[in-house]
XYZ file of C-alpha atoms in Angstrom:
754
model
C 31.382 -44.282 27.842
C 29.123 -47.309 26.551
C 26.592 -44.845 26.933
C 27.771 -42.305 25.135
C 28.190 -44.655 21.955
C 24.921 -45.625 22.342
C 23.384 -42.461 22.126
C 25.737 -41.661 19.124
C 24.323 -44.888 17.544
C 20.673 -43.853 17.902
C 21.468 -40.328 16.688
C 23.212 -41.825 13.580
C 20.007 -43.930 13.030
C 17.542 -40.854 13.674
C 19.339 -38.673 10.880
C 19.744 -41.232 8.230
C 16.133 -42.519 8.733
C 14.502 -42.785 5.233
C 12.808 -39.328 4.388
C 9.096 -38.748 3.076
C 8.363 -38.213 -0.102
C 5.012 -36.730 -0.942
C 3.851 -35.255 -4.532
C 1.103 -32.748 -5.081
C -0.286 -29.887 -6.327
C 0.512 -26.284 -4.434
C -3.397 -25.584 -3.127
C -2.867 -22.392 -1.046
C 0.205 -20.489 -0.089
C -0.682 -19.506 3.851
C 3.208 -17.464 4.669
C 6.090 -16.532 2.098
C 8.716 -14.580 3.704
C 10.191 -12.787 0.126
C 13.660 -11.640 2.175
C 14.648 -15.474 2.963
C 12.089 -17.541 0.742
C 10.514 -19.248 3.615
C 7.076 -20.336 3.119
C 4.088 -22.087 4.468
C 1.699 -23.694 2.128
C -0.797 -26.416 1.655
C -0.667 -29.380 -0.770
C -3.020 -31.469 -2.336
C -1.936 -35.041 -2.760
C -3.586 -37.954 -3.370
C -3.998 -39.351 0.393
C -5.091 -35.176 0.817
C -3.894 -32.078 2.203
C -0.425 -31.924 3.668
C 0.735 -28.428 5.352
C 4.386 -27.973 4.378
C 6.885 -25.316 5.655
C 10.534 -24.871 4.224
C 12.710 -22.424 2.632
C 11.937 -22.249 -1.935
C 13.077 -20.237 -4.634
C 10.213 -19.368 -5.813
C 6.678 -21.074 -6.352
C 3.194 -20.471 -7.544
C -0.045 -21.830 -6.244
C -1.253 -24.661 -9.078
C 2.483 -25.945 -9.374
C 3.011 -29.574 -8.880
C 5.917 -30.771 -6.681
C 7.759 -33.604 -5.468
C 9.171 -32.942 -1.862
C 11.179 -34.857 -0.016
C 11.029 -34.121 4.136
C 10.308 -35.219 7.608
C 6.618 -34.698 9.425
C 6.869 -32.833 12.677
C 4.273 -31.762 15.269
C 3.664 -28.038 15.701
C 2.613 -27.151 19.211
C -0.159 -25.042 17.284
C -0.635 -25.902 13.847
C -0.223 -29.803 14.516
C 1.550 -32.155 12.015
C 3.624 -30.266 9.407
C 5.798 -31.647 6.562
C 9.538 -29.767 7.087
C 10.843 -29.589 3.672
C 14.471 -30.672 3.253
C 14.213 -30.799 -0.878
C 11.963 -30.527 -3.452
C 11.926 -30.313 -7.285
C 9.088 -29.343 -9.674
C 7.060 -32.043 -11.547
C 5.310 -31.641 -14.910
C 1.635 -31.787 -14.600
C 0.111 -35.268 -14.500
C -2.725 -35.572 -17.080
C -5.462 -36.701 -14.841
C -4.203 -34.611 -11.929
C -4.225 -31.543 -14.454
C -7.921 -32.664 -15.808
C -9.100 -32.945 -12.258
C -7.415 -29.472 -10.766
C -9.213 -28.105 -13.660
C -12.751 -29.245 -13.352
C -12.570 -28.600 -9.764
C -10.819 -25.523 -9.965
C -14.301 -23.543 -10.259
C -14.524 -23.159 -14.171
C -17.146 -25.178 -14.335
C -20.228 -24.166 -12.143
C -22.085 -26.754 -10.031
C -18.326 -28.796 -10.001
C -16.463 -28.620 -6.751
C -12.984 -30.421 -6.079
C -14.785 -33.655 -4.832
C -17.306 -33.999 -7.686
C -14.302 -33.552 -10.110
C -12.370 -36.423 -8.015
C -15.102 -38.502 -8.569
C -15.546 -37.994 -12.334
C -11.779 -38.401 -13.033
C -11.342 -41.394 -10.828
C -14.406 -43.306 -12.981
C -13.470 -42.054 -16.365
C -9.637 -41.278 -16.118
C -8.094 -40.455 -19.363
C -11.457 -40.636 -20.939
C -13.032 -37.934 -19.248
C -13.221 -35.153 -21.610
C -14.153 -37.529 -24.184
C -17.090 -38.804 -21.767
C -18.402 -34.972 -21.153
C -18.040 -33.729 -24.848
C -19.666 -37.546 -26.846
C -21.273 -39.110 -23.938
C -22.705 -36.513 -21.213
C -25.078 -38.644 -19.895
C -22.753 -40.820 -18.382
C -21.738 -38.766 -15.542
C -25.476 -39.126 -14.432
C -23.117 -42.608 -13.076
C -21.381 -40.253 -11.231
C -23.080 -39.873 -7.042
C -24.035 -36.567 -7.028
C -24.978 -35.552 -10.608
C -28.080 -35.823 -12.445
C -29.131 -36.116 -15.958
C -29.755 -32.383 -16.036
C -26.395 -31.581 -14.364
C -24.906 -33.837 -16.469
C -25.783 -31.998 -19.922
C -25.469 -28.797 -17.846
C -21.790 -29.847 -17.075
C -21.413 -30.882 -20.933
C -22.635 -27.674 -22.368
C -20.037 -25.526 -19.779
C -17.151 -27.887 -21.114
C -17.958 -27.437 -24.575
C -17.832 -23.697 -24.320
C -14.920 -23.315 -22.314
C -12.732 -25.608 -24.500
C -10.470 -23.283 -25.328
C -9.825 -22.006 -21.792
C -9.452 -26.007 -20.603
C -6.412 -26.316 -22.788
C -5.036 -23.172 -21.648
C -5.085 -23.521 -18.345
C -4.257 -27.226 -18.294
C -1.219 -25.832 -20.452
C -0.287 -22.585 -18.007
C -0.098 -25.419 -15.066
C 2.962 -26.845 -16.436
C 4.354 -23.498 -15.612
C 3.215 -23.139 -11.822
C 0.557 -20.638 -13.011
C -2.332 -20.578 -10.776
C -5.707 -21.253 -12.208
C -7.071 -18.063 -11.116
C -3.914 -16.135 -12.976
C -4.501 -18.651 -16.195
C -8.453 -16.990 -16.488
C -6.886 -13.389 -16.478
C -4.242 -14.322 -18.718
C -6.841 -16.840 -21.088
C -9.176 -13.460 -20.797
C -6.870 -11.178 -22.218
C -4.985 -12.963 -24.714
C -7.607 -16.069 -25.940
C -5.677 -18.391 -27.805
C -3.209 -16.158 -28.947
C -1.361 -17.098 -25.244
C 0.944 -19.893 -26.884
C 2.654 -17.810 -29.317
C 2.615 -14.931 -26.348
C 3.984 -17.168 -24.173
C 6.767 -18.956 -26.567
C 7.502 -15.375 -28.221
C 8.163 -12.935 -25.449
C 6.487 -14.333 -21.857
C 7.637 -10.590 -20.299
C 4.548 -8.863 -22.314
C 2.684 -10.850 -19.131
C 4.068 -8.176 -16.549
C 2.969 -5.537 -19.360
C -0.666 -6.415 -19.338
C -1.713 -8.799 -16.700
C -2.393 -7.525 -13.234
C -1.094 -9.820 -10.813
C 2.257 -11.048 -12.688
C 5.443 -8.976 -12.089
C 8.504 -8.868 -13.684
C 9.864 -11.945 -11.650
C 6.665 -14.084 -12.407
C 7.380 -13.610 -15.955
C 10.598 -14.401 -15.461
C 10.055 -17.701 -13.917
C 7.747 -18.780 -16.555
C 10.513 -17.447 -19.556
C 13.245 -19.858 -17.745
C 10.929 -22.834 -17.592
C 10.288 -22.021 -21.640
C 14.039 -21.952 -22.112
C 14.234 -18.273 -23.191
C 18.219 -16.875 -22.641
C 18.979 -14.937 -19.622
C 20.570 -12.880 -22.129
C 17.568 -12.014 -24.095
C 16.718 -8.791 -25.459
C 13.085 -9.047 -23.943
C 13.983 -9.925 -20.521
C 16.763 -7.032 -20.671
C 13.916 -4.535 -21.814
C 11.463 -5.894 -19.059
C 14.173 -5.909 -16.599
C 15.294 -2.274 -16.824
C 11.499 -1.183 -17.002
C 10.504 -3.057 -13.842
C 13.349 -1.548 -12.385
C 11.940 2.065 -12.986
C 8.604 0.819 -11.749
C 9.843 0.032 -8.635
C 11.598 3.481 -8.036
C 8.333 4.987 -8.613
C 6.758 3.010 -5.769
C 9.814 4.089 -3.777
C 8.852 7.861 -4.602
C 11.324 8.643 -7.747
C 10.263 10.144 -10.934
C 13.314 8.663 -13.062
C 16.670 7.347 -12.233
C 20.263 8.142 -13.491
C 21.251 5.785 -15.751
C 24.052 4.877 -14.211
C 21.948 3.852 -11.053
C 19.284 2.304 -13.145
C 22.308 0.205 -14.992
C 23.325 -0.633 -11.347
C 20.088 -2.092 -10.130
C 19.107 -3.907 -13.499
C 21.994 -5.953 -13.412
C 21.499 -6.766 -9.700
C 18.169 -7.925 -10.569
C 19.026 -9.952 -13.770
C 22.071 -11.359 -12.657
C 23.978 -10.531 -15.899
C 26.306 -7.877 -17.364
C 24.535 -6.292 -19.681
C 26.745 -4.372 -22.963
C 25.264 -1.265 -24.540
C 22.334 -0.434 -22.158
C 21.822 2.821 -24.270
C 20.561 -0.018 -26.784
C 17.921 -0.991 -24.695
C 16.564 2.078 -22.782
C 16.472 3.465 -26.619
C 13.934 0.365 -27.366
C 11.831 1.350 -24.227
C 11.667 4.860 -25.741
C 10.749 3.412 -29.414
C 7.745 1.740 -27.746
C 6.840 4.877 -25.519
C 7.614 2.930 -21.949
C 10.468 5.729 -21.522
C 11.791 9.306 -21.665
C 15.290 10.039 -21.877
C 17.063 13.289 -20.999
C 20.474 14.875 -20.420
C 20.666 17.528 -17.247
C 23.697 19.044 -16.475
C 25.752 15.890 -17.850
C 23.361 13.184 -16.315
C 21.207 11.034 -18.265
C 17.760 10.594 -16.773
C 15.339 7.712 -17.708
C 11.856 8.407 -16.628
C 8.806 6.227 -16.873
C 7.209 8.128 -19.795
C 3.997 8.693 -17.849
C 5.557 10.405 -14.994
C 7.511 12.518 -17.149
C 4.561 14.009 -19.039
C 2.607 14.195 -15.554
C 5.779 16.447 -14.293
C 5.745 18.214 -17.349
C 1.842 18.736 -16.969
C 1.755 19.872 -13.394
C 4.681 22.295 -14.113
C 2.755 24.074 -16.872
C -0.709 23.905 -14.937
C 1.358 25.840 -11.638
C 2.527 28.501 -14.012
C -0.938 28.931 -15.547
C -2.307 29.375 -12.080
C -0.160 31.859 -10.823
C -1.810 35.013 -12.052
C -1.735 38.496 -10.118
C -5.211 39.284 -8.689
C -5.342 43.282 -8.868
C -7.116 44.644 -6.199
C -5.522 48.210 -4.677
C -3.367 47.567 -1.583
C -5.274 50.104 0.697
C -8.594 48.692 0.191
C -7.173 45.193 0.901
C -5.818 46.233 4.061
C -9.093 48.120 4.940
C -11.203 44.947 4.225
C -9.107 42.729 6.014
C -9.340 44.839 9.052
C -12.811 44.564 9.144
C -12.619 40.724 9.115
C -10.316 40.736 11.445
C -12.432 43.098 13.491
C -15.607 41.167 13.145
C -14.135 38.070 13.730
C -11.796 38.948 16.774
C -8.498 37.821 15.320
C -5.397 38.948 16.072
C -2.914 37.655 13.161
C 1.257 38.814 13.356
C 3.029 39.977 10.440
C 3.429 36.595 8.630
C 0.190 35.419 9.321
C -1.219 38.896 7.941
C 1.001 38.556 4.765
C -0.016 34.969 3.857
C -3.566 36.259 3.616
C -2.846 39.601 1.631
C -0.760 37.356 -0.588
C -3.657 34.704 -1.173
C -5.661 37.727 -2.003
C -3.269 39.017 -4.262
C -1.791 36.028 -6.251
C -3.597 32.928 -7.596
C -1.269 30.581 -6.236
C 0.570 30.670 -3.097
C 2.134 28.191 -0.510
C 1.656 28.782 3.110
C 4.181 26.416 5.443
C 5.255 26.172 8.996
C 5.865 23.587 12.033
C 3.140 22.462 14.732
C 1.593 25.885 16.965
C 2.516 28.327 14.250
C -0.958 29.615 13.256
C -1.447 27.602 9.942
C -5.346 27.125 11.257
C -5.639 30.824 12.266
C -4.293 31.927 8.878
C -6.342 29.701 7.237
C -9.877 30.780 9.044
C -8.890 34.422 7.962
C -8.644 33.482 4.342
C -11.699 31.836 4.357
C -13.427 34.628 6.716
C -12.231 37.193 3.579
C -13.477 35.740 0.672
C -16.578 34.667 2.265
C -17.032 38.359 2.462
C -16.312 38.965 -1.001
C -19.031 36.272 -1.678
C -16.679 34.158 -3.304
C -17.099 30.327 -3.334
C -14.635 28.776 -1.507
C -13.765 24.578 -1.545
C -11.184 22.675 1.416
C -9.927 19.181 0.854
C -6.787 16.853 2.134
C -5.208 14.026 1.001
C -6.914 11.681 3.949
C -10.506 11.498 5.234
C -8.755 11.935 8.772
C -6.742 15.087 7.816
C -9.746 16.388 5.971
C -11.770 15.632 9.204
C -9.254 17.793 11.470
C -9.241 20.446 8.491
C -13.319 20.543 9.584
C -13.091 20.764 12.821
C -10.677 23.433 12.853
C -11.975 25.834 10.325
C -15.762 24.789 11.141
C -16.328 24.560 7.083
C -16.930 21.344 5.337
C -13.552 19.804 4.122
C -13.407 16.591 2.119
C -10.673 14.244 0.486
C -9.196 15.090 -2.374
C -10.580 12.193 -4.118
C -13.873 13.001 -3.074
C -13.790 16.651 -4.501
C -12.390 15.245 -7.519
C -15.399 12.833 -7.662
C -13.807 9.509 -8.031
C -15.002 7.261 -10.867
C -13.059 3.860 -11.662
C -9.540 3.751 -11.009
C -7.270 6.983 -11.642
C -4.052 5.159 -11.036
C -4.261 2.844 -14.253
C -2.008 4.406 -16.937
C -3.750 5.862 -19.480
C -7.006 5.916 -17.599
C -8.547 9.936 -18.336
C -11.604 9.367 -17.019
C -11.170 8.308 -13.128
C -12.126 11.393 -11.737
C -15.351 13.166 -12.783
C -14.100 16.415 -11.995
C -11.076 17.209 -14.636
C -10.538 19.707 -17.922
C -13.868 19.328 -19.447
C -15.567 19.466 -15.857
C -13.825 21.600 -13.809
C -14.765 22.467 -10.286
C -16.824 25.453 -9.732
C -15.138 27.538 -6.882
C -13.267 30.768 -6.663
C -10.916 29.147 -3.982
C -9.532 26.181 -3.121
C -7.638 25.428 -0.064
C -5.393 22.523 0.325
C -4.337 21.207 3.704
C -1.392 18.440 4.548
C 0.344 19.104 1.005
C 3.442 17.263 2.264
C 1.111 14.272 1.357
C -0.210 14.919 -1.883
C 1.943 12.833 -4.607
C 2.676 13.329 -8.352
C -0.523 11.644 -10.366
C -2.767 13.286 -7.237
C -1.464 16.596 -8.019
C -1.969 16.208 -11.676
C -5.468 15.291 -11.043
C -6.194 18.180 -8.959
C -4.480 20.731 -11.025
C -6.539 19.443 -14.421
C -10.100 20.225 -12.278
C -9.082 23.791 -11.249
C -9.671 26.693 -14.287
C -7.456 29.640 -14.284
C -8.707 32.705 -12.273
C -9.192 30.065 -9.269
C -7.015 30.864 -6.190
C -5.345 27.879 -4.774
C -3.900 28.219 -1.896
C -1.395 25.397 -0.748
C -1.017 24.532 3.071
C 1.569 22.432 4.407
C 4.982 21.400 6.842
C 7.515 20.733 4.313
C 9.092 19.150 7.004
C 7.066 16.225 7.165
C 8.008 12.832 5.529
C 6.878 12.846 1.531
C 4.194 11.631 0.477
C 3.787 7.926 -0.145
C 3.682 7.677 -3.868
C 5.646 9.283 -6.331
C 7.192 13.056 -6.015
C 8.224 15.306 -3.771
C 5.407 17.717 -4.710
C 5.540 20.696 -2.394
C 9.079 20.505 -1.497
C 9.455 20.848 -5.551
C 7.380 23.898 -5.614
C 8.849 25.899 -2.707
C 12.303 25.144 -4.567
C 11.269 26.044 -7.856
C 11.344 30.024 -6.454
C 8.092 30.725 -8.780
C 5.491 30.995 -6.404
C 4.761 32.950 -3.086
C 5.962 31.154 -0.657
C 5.181 32.374 3.324
C 6.855 30.514 5.841
C 5.272 30.690 9.427
C 7.948 30.334 12.656
C 6.769 31.589 14.884
C 5.369 29.177 17.970
C 1.918 31.021 19.478
C 1.649 31.190 23.501
C -0.951 28.529 23.841
C 1.053 26.063 21.600
C 4.132 26.975 23.145
C 2.738 25.945 26.477
C 2.952 21.893 24.891
C 6.040 20.471 25.256
C 5.076 18.542 22.069
C 5.317 21.079 19.878
C 8.443 22.820 21.578
C 10.167 19.705 21.138
C 9.266 18.855 17.424
C 10.803 22.588 16.816
C 13.777 21.503 18.484
C 13.972 17.970 16.598
C 13.362 20.345 13.355
C 15.995 22.562 14.140
C 18.673 19.930 15.250
C 18.509 20.919 18.914
C 19.033 19.200 22.060
C 15.852 17.852 23.541
C 15.953 17.600 27.962
C 14.546 14.137 28.618
C 13.898 15.107 32.336
C 10.072 13.713 32.445
C 9.062 17.193 34.097
C 6.622 17.459 31.211
C 3.078 17.437 31.297
C 2.953 15.588 27.685
C 6.220 14.654 26.344
C 7.480 11.492 28.283
C 10.682 9.223 27.318
C 11.018 5.648 29.103
C 14.423 4.518 29.174
C 14.116 0.633 28.549
C 16.829 -0.925 26.206
C 15.477 -4.663 25.779
C 12.790 -4.932 22.903
C 10.336 -6.974 25.073
C 10.516 -5.002 28.361
C 9.623 -2.188 25.401
C 6.695 -3.753 24.509
C 5.494 -4.686 28.104
C 5.681 -1.043 28.896
C 3.640 -0.118 25.842
C 0.936 -2.695 26.758
C 0.874 -1.437 30.477
C 0.356 2.296 29.049
C -2.339 1.769 26.385
C -4.457 -0.648 29.159
C -3.821 1.220 32.235
C -2.055 4.738 31.803
C -2.659 6.699 28.963
C -6.882 6.358 28.264
C -7.512 8.382 31.801
C -4.464 10.786 31.227
C -5.902 11.931 27.808
C -9.646 10.861 28.026
C -9.171 8.472 25.094
C -10.352 4.927 24.314
C -7.405 1.918 23.900
C -8.103 2.306 19.865
C -7.584 6.338 20.140
C -4.071 5.805 21.567
C -1.650 4.731 18.480
C 1.742 2.891 18.460
C 4.301 4.014 16.027
C 7.331 2.465 15.110
C 9.807 3.744 12.359
C 10.154 -0.041 10.909
C 8.060 -2.942 9.343
C 10.459 -5.645 10.396
C 11.992 -6.829 12.997
C 11.437 -6.958 17.164
C 9.719 -3.599 17.323
C 8.230 -3.862 13.677
C 5.018 -3.486 12.609
C 4.664 -6.732 11.850
C 5.620 -7.936 15.438
C 4.145 -5.492 17.139
C 0.415 -6.243 15.537
C 1.063 -10.140 16.578
C 1.532 -9.236 20.029
C -0.687 -6.431 20.344
C -3.590 -7.611 19.173
C -3.371 -10.903 21.348
C -3.495 -8.573 25.012
C -5.558 -5.597 23.120
C -8.277 -7.900 21.607
C -7.985 -11.487 22.930
C -9.856 -14.072 22.047
C -13.113 -14.904 23.855
C -15.974 -16.703 23.595
C -18.817 -15.495 21.293
C -16.214 -13.170 19.745
C -15.887 -13.983 16.105
C -12.561 -14.470 14.356
C -10.999 -16.186 11.313
C -7.921 -17.181 9.961
C -7.605 -15.780 6.588
C -4.095 -16.440 4.780
C -1.950 -16.947 7.926
C -3.556 -13.885 9.367
C -6.190 -13.794 12.285
C -9.239 -11.383 12.187
C -11.370 -10.829 14.865
C -13.898 -8.736 15.700
C -12.817 -5.473 17.303
C -9.466 -5.556 15.479
C -7.984 -2.168 14.467
C -7.343 -2.053 11.048
C -5.811 -0.085 8.025
C -6.369 -0.038 4.460
C -3.228 -0.440 2.558
C -3.989 0.299 -0.674
C -6.402 2.668 -2.543
C -9.448 1.106 -3.674
C -12.018 3.010 -5.819
C -14.187 0.344 -6.456
C -15.096 -0.715 -2.998
C -18.525 0.221 -1.388
C -19.207 1.895 1.815
C -22.540 2.394 3.099
C -23.580 4.787 6.645
C -26.478 3.146 8.386
C -28.969 3.798 11.213
C -29.151 1.697 14.394
C -32.136 -0.072 12.299
C -30.067 -1.124 9.372
C -31.315 1.306 6.772
C -28.823 2.421 4.469
C -28.845 6.672 4.680
C -25.663 7.549 2.366
C -23.378 5.246 -0.065
C -20.082 5.933 -1.809
C -17.367 4.471 -3.534
C -13.613 4.566 -2.167
C -11.359 3.540 0.554
C -7.774 4.727 0.685
C -4.344 3.965 1.363
C -4.099 4.723 5.279
C -8.169 4.961 6.446
C -8.429 3.255 9.720
C -11.203 1.516 11.088
C -12.631 -1.427 13.237
C -13.495 -4.952 12.562
C -17.348 -4.945 13.355
C -18.327 -8.153 12.173
C -16.946 -11.672 10.269
C -19.553 -13.404 8.601
C -17.990 -16.969 8.084
C -21.312 -17.976 6.004
C -21.174 -15.284 3.054
C -16.819 -14.985 3.786
C -16.880 -11.348 4.504
C -15.388 -9.144 6.741
C -17.213 -5.384 7.521
C -14.908 -2.939 8.550
C -16.291 0.378 9.835
C -14.137 3.691 8.899
C -14.719 7.427 10.148
C -18.093 8.827 9.813
C -19.456 5.713 10.306
C -18.869 4.280 6.881
C -19.144 0.728 6.537
C -17.530 -1.479 3.908
C -17.804 -5.335 3.413
C -14.463 -7.152 2.700
C -15.049 -10.500 0.522
C -12.149 -12.894 2.403
C -9.707 -12.764 -0.658
C -9.941 -8.793 -0.523
C -8.519 -8.976 3.147
C -4.802 -8.638 1.420
C -6.102 -4.553 1.831
C -6.096 -4.753 5.182
C -3.419 -4.962 8.054
C -3.917 -4.849 11.820
C -3.109 -1.039 12.817
C -2.635 -1.338 16.624
C 0.952 -0.380 15.545
C 1.512 1.797 11.875
C 4.310 2.853 10.362
C 5.347 6.513 10.907
C 5.148 7.203 6.857
C 1.584 5.591 7.424
C 0.839 8.154 9.999
C 0.806 11.191 7.851
C -2.212 13.469 8.109
C -3.177 11.967 10.828
C -3.260 13.337 14.493
C -3.727 10.933 17.875
C -4.744 12.007 21.467
C -1.801 9.995 22.624
C 1.200 8.323 20.477
C 3.569 5.990 21.737
C 6.892 5.355 19.824
C 9.032 2.290 20.300
C 13.070 3.370 19.752
C 15.934 1.129 19.657
C 18.530 0.890 16.628
C 17.802 0.633 13.414
C 18.768 1.415 9.666
C 20.974 4.557 9.602
C 19.068 5.961 6.539
C 15.580 5.289 7.757
C 16.259 6.644 11.333
C 16.683 10.444 10.541
C 15.619 14.052 11.847
C 12.557 13.996 9.477
C 11.192 10.659 10.328
C 11.173 11.570 14.296
C 10.089 15.161 13.791
C 7.341 13.523 11.622
C 6.393 11.175 14.619
C 6.591 13.572 17.328
C 4.277 15.760 15.688
C 0.892 13.071 15.224
C 0.749 13.474 18.771
C -2.316 15.930 20.288
C -2.355 15.289 23.895
C 0.445 12.768 25.476
C 3.571 11.721 23.611
C 5.711 8.565 25.129
C 8.823 7.337 23.621
C 10.207 4.107 25.077
C 13.439 2.881 24.568
C 17.253 4.371 23.814
C 18.130 7.914 24.459
C 21.294 7.170 22.257
C 19.144 6.288 19.559
C 16.854 9.351 19.888
C 19.466 11.862 20.172
C 21.437 10.236 17.240
C 17.840 10.977 15.145
C 18.040 14.069 15.526
C 21.342 14.671 14.402
C 20.910 12.433 11.318
C 19.878 14.849 8.531
C 20.451 11.894 5.834
C 17.089 10.882 4.209
C 16.874 9.515 0.798
C 16.751 11.943 -1.845
C 14.057 11.671 -4.334
C 15.052 12.063 -8.027
C 12.160 14.218 -8.930
C 12.502 17.515 -11.660
C 9.398 19.149 -11.126
C 11.168 22.497 -9.764
C 13.299 22.357 -13.013
C 10.249 21.475 -15.256
C 8.567 24.746 -13.583
C 11.578 26.568 -14.020
C 11.231 26.101 -17.566
C 8.013 27.406 -18.644
């Protein structure tokens, strides 16, 4: 009993002991989970840098915090301050001055030197710099010449300095503060006090939530008209990021109320305000009020108009077509079935056709026949696909060079910027020079890219759109291929027959069964379709590692990097994020002599398999010989492009990645946020790609996501071997689950209106 009491007393002492109180600036956010607010960051205080961990509602780099917590020792990361409570403080004058001088705004002044200056001159720092700059030479490391240079820069940037120190009060980082000042200049004080929500519209890197946080600190009411309008527009922007072109008014209202945390009276008034500002368009259709971001509304109208313009008849006597086509078939030793034959005929007779069908139905043979026919007529043909991998597959299948759509259109600048009409060199004023254009993997093409493509095609050019309408829709906004077919205004040929060679593949056969909602036999008697039943996430991961390291490379005659793990989700025990950390550890372990670097809380290592996760039109690439001589150059790397880390230069702070066709790109460390490990990828990110072997881990997940559409897409990505590891019940459920998130689009209706 006595021992229990002693232990209880000791416990009480441990619990009630005084916690540490630390004050400092948030120097760098290492990691943040937006779902629960868990954050790891470096705090720069008077006693040096401290790593802090805890749950925070919202913090920014640059904020001054007073933190209460306990120091703990992590077995990997060492000493950390575990935060129990915190409060945001107004910046202290001296710390603000030091922070500004050491922010990089003044060339030649780093953090250490800035600290020495402020410690020496304290509140007089700026007066000394401006009036007695020679006194800076009293500081070790500063010559008289350097003192004069510092003084000149400080004078030149006086307004920026004031702005940066002012903005720190609102937790805005120095980097973001520079952007804001460059855009607004000295007007920023008026902007912030009147309507800080303008920042979300004008400054890249400032979203609604950041602007809202600033507004709260300034004291702007939660019911402010500015706030409600900005919140509504933010919801619409989020909707386009999820693939929608518009939102019904009721859906928009519900989502806005959730985000804003207030009831909104007379929402029509605020939507009308946005319409008057030309930010939105409101339309009524079948009793439903739709609200569009204005940019996307006019994109849909434009695409609908151009599609109709291209859909003209190309007169040629039927008998002549048949005669010439027969010659091509005989010369090339091609045998077409009835639907393939019809597709070729339709492409000759009409300016716009759609060719759709699942794997193994002969789309490639049909395309090849079209190419041979049009070439025999002396026509110029261009082939393209949305991604580099899809274009490469098209080249291999046809023997003719295919390009990405971006390269075909000669990308210049950033075409995704609203109002940027010069994103591509090929456009209405400088169209593509071709008689026939064939686009593959059309299910991946979103509305903005379709608009850019059509803008560069003159009436009279034949356009053949090829794709599998049952694949997942594009990552970007819209359901272009589906809507074109639904409009029923254009010739559509659907190939359904599975050809003998493809029919020998259980991947192809089972893909069609999945698409039709038919049962799939899982007896593992197949040569290319396997199901390994496991019920535990960690067991599944061990099986995946065994398959990649030992079983599959020999079986499909491919390297480990060619074997792709594909999962439905980003989060969870079998989500992309967790899988990549584990797979990196075992497939590309740390070794002496192998360079690695932790950047923003993520480890990059030479040999890592990585993926670009957003379009970057400015990044330059080179193709070099083994002697380092550049033989080809260009710009642009795109969402979904996969490569291998070939070099990490810690001195230059760059990561080199080699992509398909030996294109090498150097990423500055700060740009690696556009890269992700790609040992495992989501099914959505796999579109347009094929891999020798695919592994799909499968356990229970979100019903809306775990559907037939996603499973079908995943299965069709495998060329030689598909292995599913996980629950049979989940697999069978997905086959029967036809529910998928319907996108709010109206392209089909707009096509019918012309």
